[in-house]
Coordinates of C-alpha atoms in Angstrom, one line a residue:
X1 CA 93.2 156.3 254.1
X2 CA 93.9 157.9 250.8
X3 CA 96.8 160.4 251.2
X4 CA 95.6 162.6 248.4
X5 CA 92.1 162.8 249.8
X6 CA 93.1 163.5 253.3
X7 CA 95.9 166.0 253.2
X8 CA 95.5 169.0 255.5
X9 CA 94.9 172.4 254.0
X10 CA 97.8 173.9 251.9
X11 CA 98.8 170.4 250.6
X12 CA 97.9 170.1 247.0
X13 CA 96.0 167.6 244.9
X14 CA 98.4 165.3 243.1
X15 CA 96.3 163.4 240.5
X16 CA 95.8 165.6 237.5
X17 CA 94.8 165.2 233.9
X18 CA 97.7 164.7 231.6
X19 CA 98.3 166.8 228.5
X20 CA 101.0 166.6 225.9
X21 CA 104.5 168.0 226.8
X22 CA 106.3 170.3 224.3
X23 CA 110.0 170.9 224.3
X24 CA 112.1 173.7 222.9
X25 CA 115.5 172.8 224.4
X26 CA 116.7 170.2 226.8
X27 CA 118.3 171.9 229.7
X28 CA 117.5 169.2 232.3
X29 CA 117.8 165.5 232.5
X30 CA 114.8 163.9 234.1
X31 CA 115.0 160.9 236.5
X32 CA 111.9 158.8 237.2
X33 CA 112.0 158.0 241.0
X34 CA 109.6 155.2 240.3
X35 CA 107.4 153.4 242.8
X36 CA 107.9 150.5 245.2
X37 CA 106.5 147.1 244.5
X38 CA 102.8 147.1 245.5
X39 CA 102.4 150.8 245.2
X40 CA 100.7 152.8 242.5
X41 CA 102.3 156.3 242.8
X42 CA 105.1 158.3 244.2
X43 CA 105.4 162.0 245.1
X44 CA 108.4 164.2 245.8
X45 CA 108.4 167.2 248.2
X46 CA 112.0 168.1 249.3
X47 CA 115.6 167.7 248.1
X48 CA 118.8 168.3 249.9
X49 CA 122.3 169.4 248.8
X50 CA 123.4 165.9 247.8
X51 CA 120.2 165.1 245.8
X52 CA 118.4 163.0 248.3
X53 CA 114.7 163.4 248.0
X54 CA 111.8 163.1 250.6
X55 CA 108.2 162.3 249.6
X56 CA 105.8 159.5 249.7
X57 CA 104.8 156.3 248.0
X58 CA 101.2 155.0 248.0
X59 CA 98.6 152.6 246.9
X60 CA 95.3 153.8 245.6
X61 CA 94.0 150.2 245.8
X62 CA 94.7 150.0 249.6
X63 CA 94.3 153.7 250.4
X64 CA 97.7 153.7 252.1
X65 CA 100.9 155.7 251.7
X66 CA 104.3 155.7 253.3
X67 CA 107.1 158.3 253.9
X68 CA 109.7 157.8 251.2
X69 CA 113.4 158.5 250.8
X70 CA 115.3 158.5 247.5
X71 CA 119.0 158.1 248.0
X72 CA 121.8 156.8 245.9
X73 CA 119.4 155.9 243.1
X74 CA 117.2 153.8 245.3
X75 CA 113.6 154.6 246.5
X76 CA 112.8 153.2 249.9
X77 CA 109.9 153.3 252.3
X78 CA 110.3 154.7 255.9
X79 CA 106.8 153.6 256.8
X80 CA 104.4 155.7 259.1
X81 CA 103.9 156.4 262.8
X82 CA 101.6 153.5 262.9
X83 CA 98.8 154.8 260.7
X84 CA 97.8 154.3 257.0
X85 CA 99.4 157.5 255.6
X86 CA 102.5 159.5 255.7
X87 CA 104.6 161.9 253.7
X88 CA 108.0 163.6 254.0
X89 CA 107.9 167.2 253.1
X90 CA 111.6 168.3 253.7
X91 CA 115.0 166.9 253.9
X92 CA 118.2 168.4 255.2
X93 CA 121.9 167.9 254.6
X94 CA 122.1 165.2 257.3
X95 CA 119.3 163.2 255.6
X96 CA 116.8 164.1 258.4
X97 CA 113.2 164.3 257.0
X98 CA 110.3 166.4 258.4
X99 CA 106.8 165.5 257.5
X100 CA 103.6 164.1 259.0
X101 CA 101.8 160.8 259.4
X102 CA 98.7 159.3 260.9
X103 CA 99.3 157.2 264.0
X104 CA 97.3 154.1 265.1
X105 CA 94.5 156.3 266.3
X106 CA 94.2 157.9 262.8
X107 CA 95.5 161.2 264.2
X108 CA 97.9 163.4 262.1
X109 CA 101.2 163.8 263.9
X110 CA 104.4 165.7 262.9
X111 CA 107.6 163.8 262.8
X112 CA 111.3 164.2 262.4
X113 CA 113.3 161.2 261.0
X114 CA 116.8 160.4 262.2
X115 CA 118.6 157.6 260.5
X116 CA 115.4 156.4 258.9
X117 CA 113.4 156.2 262.1
X118 CA 110.3 158.5 262.4
X119 CA 109.9 160.2 265.7
X120 CA 106.8 162.0 266.8
X121 CA 107.8 165.6 267.8
X122 CA 104.6 166.4 269.8
X123 CA 102.0 169.2 269.5
X124 CA 100.9 172.4 271.1
X125 CA 98.5 170.9 273.5
X126 CA 95.7 170.0 271.1
X127 CA 96.7 166.5 270.1
X128 CA 97.6 166.9 266.5
X129 CA 100.4 168.5 264.3
X130 CA 101.9 168.4 260.9
X131 CA 105.3 169.6 259.7
X132 CA 106.3 171.0 256.3
X133 CA 110.1 171.9 256.4
X134 CA 113.3 171.9 258.3
X135 CA 116.8 173.3 258.1
X136 CA 120.3 171.8 258.4
X137 CA 120.3 172.3 262.2
X138 CA 117.2 170.0 262.5
X139 CA 114.8 172.9 263.3
X140 CA 111.3 171.8 262.1
X141 CA 108.3 174.0 261.2
X142 CA 104.7 173.3 260.7
X143 CA 101.2 173.7 262.2
X144 CA 99.9 172.2 265.4
X145 CA 96.6 172.3 267.3
X146 CA 96.7 174.3 270.5
X147 CA 94.8 173.4 273.8
X148 CA 91.9 175.7 272.7
X149 CA 91.6 173.9 269.3
X150 CA 93.2 176.6 267.1
X151 CA 95.9 175.8 264.6
X152 CA 99.2 177.7 265.1
X153 CA 102.5 177.8 263.4
X154 CA 105.3 176.2 265.3
X155 CA 109.1 176.0 265.4
X156 CA 110.6 172.8 266.8
X157 CA 114.2 173.1 268.1
X158 CA 116.3 171.0 270.4
X159 CA 113.3 169.0 271.5
X160 CA 111.1 171.9 272.3
X161 CA 108.0 173.0 270.1
X162 CA 107.4 176.8 270.3
X163 CA 104.1 178.4 269.3
X164 CA 104.9 181.2 266.9
X165 CA 101.6 182.9 267.4
X166 CA 99.5 184.5 264.6
X167 CA 98.7 187.8 263.0
X168 CA 95.7 188.1 265.2
X169 CA 93.8 185.0 264.0
X170 CA 90.5 184.3 265.9
X171 CA 90.5 181.2 268.0
X172 CA 88.9 178.1 266.6
X173 CA 89.3 175.3 264.2
X174 CA 88.2 177.3 261.1
X175 CA 91.5 179.3 261.0
X176 CA 94.5 177.5 259.6
X177 CA 97.8 179.1 260.6
X178 CA 101.0 177.4 259.5
X179 CA 104.7 177.7 259.1
X180 CA 105.9 176.3 255.8
X181 CA 109.7 176.8 255.7
X182 CA 112.7 177.7 257.7
X183 CA 116.2 178.9 256.6
X184 CA 119.7 178.2 258.2
X185 CA 119.3 181.3 260.4
X186 CA 116.0 180.1 261.9
X187 CA 113.9 182.6 260.0
X188 CA 110.5 181.1 259.3
X189 CA 107.9 181.7 256.6
X190 CA 104.3 180.8 256.6
X191 CA 100.7 181.9 256.4
X192 CA 98.4 183.4 259.1
X193 CA 94.9 184.9 259.4
X194 CA 94.5 188.3 261.0
X195 CA 91.6 189.4 263.3
X196 CA 89.5 190.3 260.4
X197 CA 89.7 186.9 258.8
X198 CA 92.1 187.7 256.0
X199 CA 95.2 185.5 255.4
X200 CA 98.7 186.8 254.7
X201 CA 102.1 185.4 254.3
X202 CA 104.5 186.1 257.2
X203 CA 108.1 185.9 258.2
X204 CA 109.0 185.1 261.8
X205 CA 112.5 185.9 263.3
X206 CA 113.6 186.2 267.0
X207 CA 110.1 186.2 268.3
X208 CA 108.7 188.8 265.8
X209 CA 106.1 188.0 263.2
X210 CA 106.0 190.3 260.2
X211 CA 103.1 190.4 257.6
X212 CA 104.3 190.2 254.0
X213 CA 101.6 192.1 252.1
X214 CA 100.1 191.3 248.7
X215 CA 100.3 192.1 245.0
X216 CA 97.5 194.6 245.3
X217 CA 94.8 192.2 246.4
X218 CA 93.5 191.1 249.7
X219 CA 95.4 188.0 250.6
X220 CA 98.8 186.2 250.3
X221 CA 100.6 183.0 251.5
X222 CA 104.3 182.4 252.3
X223 CA 105.9 179.1 251.2
X224 CA 109.6 179.2 250.8
X225 CA 112.6 181.1 252.3
X226 CA 116.3 181.0 251.4
X227 CA 119.4 181.8 253.4
X228 CA 119.3 185.4 252.3
X229 CA 115.8 185.9 253.6
X230 CA 114.2 186.0 250.1
X231 CA 110.7 184.6 250.2
X232 CA 108.3 183.0 247.6
X233 CA 104.7 182.1 247.8
X234 CA 101.4 183.2 246.3
X235 CA 99.6 186.6 246.5
X236 CA 96.4 188.1 245.1
X237 CA 96.5 190.8 242.5
X238 CA 94.5 194.0 242.3
X239 CA 90.7 193.4 242.7
X240 CA 91.6 189.8 243.5
X241 CA 91.2 188.8 239.9
X242 CA 94.2 186.5 240.0
X243 CA 96.7 185.0 242.4
X244 CA 100.3 184.8 241.3
X245 CA 103.7 183.5 242.5
X246 CA 106.0 186.2 243.8
X247 CA 109.5 186.9 244.9
X248 CA 110.0 189.0 248.0
X249 CA 113.4 190.5 248.1
X250 CA 114.7 193.5 250.1
X251 CA 111.2 194.4 251.0
X252 CA 109.9 194.4 247.4
X253 CA 107.3 191.9 246.2
X254 CA 107.7 191.0 242.5
X255 CA 104.8 189.4 240.6
X256 CA 106.2 186.3 238.7
X257 CA 103.1 186.1 236.5
X258 CA 101.9 182.8 235.0
X259 CA 102.9 180.4 232.2
X260 CA 101.8 181.3 228.7
X261 CA 98.5 179.6 228.3
X262 CA 97.6 179.9 232.0
X263 CA 94.5 181.8 233.1
X264 CA 94.8 183.1 236.6
X265 CA 97.1 181.3 239.1
X266 CA 100.7 180.3 239.8
X267 CA 102.3 179.1 243.0
X268 CA 105.9 179.7 244.2
X269 CA 106.8 176.9 246.5
X270 CA 110.6 176.8 246.9
X271 CA 113.6 179.2 246.5
X272 CA 117.3 178.4 246.6
X273 CA 120.1 180.7 247.6
X274 CA 120.5 182.0 244.1
X275 CA 116.9 183.2 244.1
X276 CA 115.7 180.6 241.6
X277 CA 112.1 179.7 242.3
X278 CA 110.1 176.6 241.4
X279 CA 106.4 175.9 241.7
X280 CA 103.5 175.4 239.3
X281 CA 101.0 177.3 237.2
X282 CA 97.6 176.5 236.0
X283 CA 97.9 175.5 232.3
X284 CA 94.9 175.0 230.1
X285 CA 93.0 172.1 231.8
X286 CA 95.9 171.1 234.2
X287 CA 99.0 172.3 235.9
X288 CA 102.6 172.7 234.6
X289 CA 105.7 172.9 236.7
X290 CA 107.8 176.0 236.3
X291 CA 111.3 177.4 237.1
X292 CA 111.8 181.1 237.5
X293 CA 115.2 182.7 237.1
X294 CA 116.7 185.7 235.4
X295 CA 113.3 187.5 235.5
X296 CA 111.6 184.8 233.4
X297 CA 109.1 182.0 234.2
X298 CA 109.9 178.8 232.2
X299 CA 107.6 175.8 231.7
X300 CA 109.7 172.8 232.8
X301 CA 108.0 170.7 230.3
X302 CA 109.9 172.7 227.6
X303 CA 113.2 172.1 229.3
X304 CA 113.3 168.3 229.0
X305 CA 113.6 165.9 225.9
X306 CA 110.7 165.8 223.6
X307 CA 108.9 162.5 223.6
X308 CA 109.9 161.6 227.1
X309 CA 106.4 160.6 228.1
X310 CA 106.5 163.1 231.0
X311 CA 104.1 165.8 232.0
X312 CA 105.7 167.7 234.8
X313 CA 102.9 169.1 236.9
X314 CA 104.2 170.4 240.2
X315 CA 107.7 171.4 241.3
X316 CA 108.0 171.4 245.1
X317 CA 111.7 171.7 245.8
X318 CA 115.0 173.0 244.5
X319 CA 118.6 172.8 246.0
X320 CA 121.5 175.2 245.5
X321 CA 122.9 173.0 242.6
X322 CA 119.6 173.7 240.7
X323 CA 118.2 170.2 241.0
X324 CA 114.4 170.2 241.1
X325 CA 111.9 167.7 242.5
X326 CA 108.2 167.3 242.0
X327 CA 105.3 165.2 240.8
X328 CA 104.0 164.5 237.3
X329 CA 102.8 161.7 235.1
X330 CA 105.0 159.4 233.0
X331 CA 103.0 157.6 230.3
X332 CA 100.0 158.3 232.4
X333 CA 101.3 157.0 235.7
X334 CA 101.8 159.4 238.6
X335 CA 105.5 159.5 239.7
X336 CA 108.0 161.7 241.4
X337 CA 110.7 163.2 239.3
X338 CA 114.1 164.6 239.7
X339 CA 115.5 167.2 237.3
X340 CA 119.2 167.7 237.1
X341 CA 120.7 170.7 235.1
X342 CA 122.7 169.6 232.1
X343 CA 126.4 170.6 232.2

């Protein structure tokens, strides 16, 4: 099974057309996380405080992928839950990884890894689940199928998976409701449909789910949350003519715009405790990864050395040291990258 062809909704396509990279000033060093022998590509999804990275390595030829860990300069495979595909989406300070994998029955299952061993954390009665993030306490969030066949966001804590409910989503498989991130206080961010069939970002805390609103349009999604409760994601603008990354802070949603050369869309995917956001924006015929800080969105391709061979396409994670991970192409090959700020 090809990981990139079979990801659940809200997981993004990873193979994109390369375009030249232009650089104004080198503010990051870029590390190629490479691939493992026999694999064709690697992806990076999450990074912890010490620079360990969770993601996946895969083979297009064999239509397989394994959960991966990058640590101490080495990329290693953690395998799957018995199926042909898996990916790690988040990693905490203890090196625990949350993600999802198929099992021997080709069913998607959420996992939490401890000491490199993937453990199935269950579901909400419907037989399938996926996880997208975790905090340093080992609390995991994601989406699981309920007994009536609906997809609901969950919080897994101390061995128990809790259904977080929805914003009024109708029952049924057509409505994808999911938690995407959780901070150290157990505050959760995600996306849910309401009773009218519109989707909105939400935060959840102490049993209460709160709708986040939009940038003037009809819909939004919630993706990342930091320890201060600041949120990033994507929201539609007035008349739904575009969808932009945003910063939600102290109840105010700020439009982050798009990169110069982009047409309509940007995604905010991760935010650190300094309020620095990473994600990606459409850019001409492809995507470019961005970092947003100090009120400005910057193309990460312009923050690395010219002539590196890289096209940084999607940034998925950032830690409090400002290290960024994501996926791009290096001389045409799809690899995970790690960016480290220059001193």
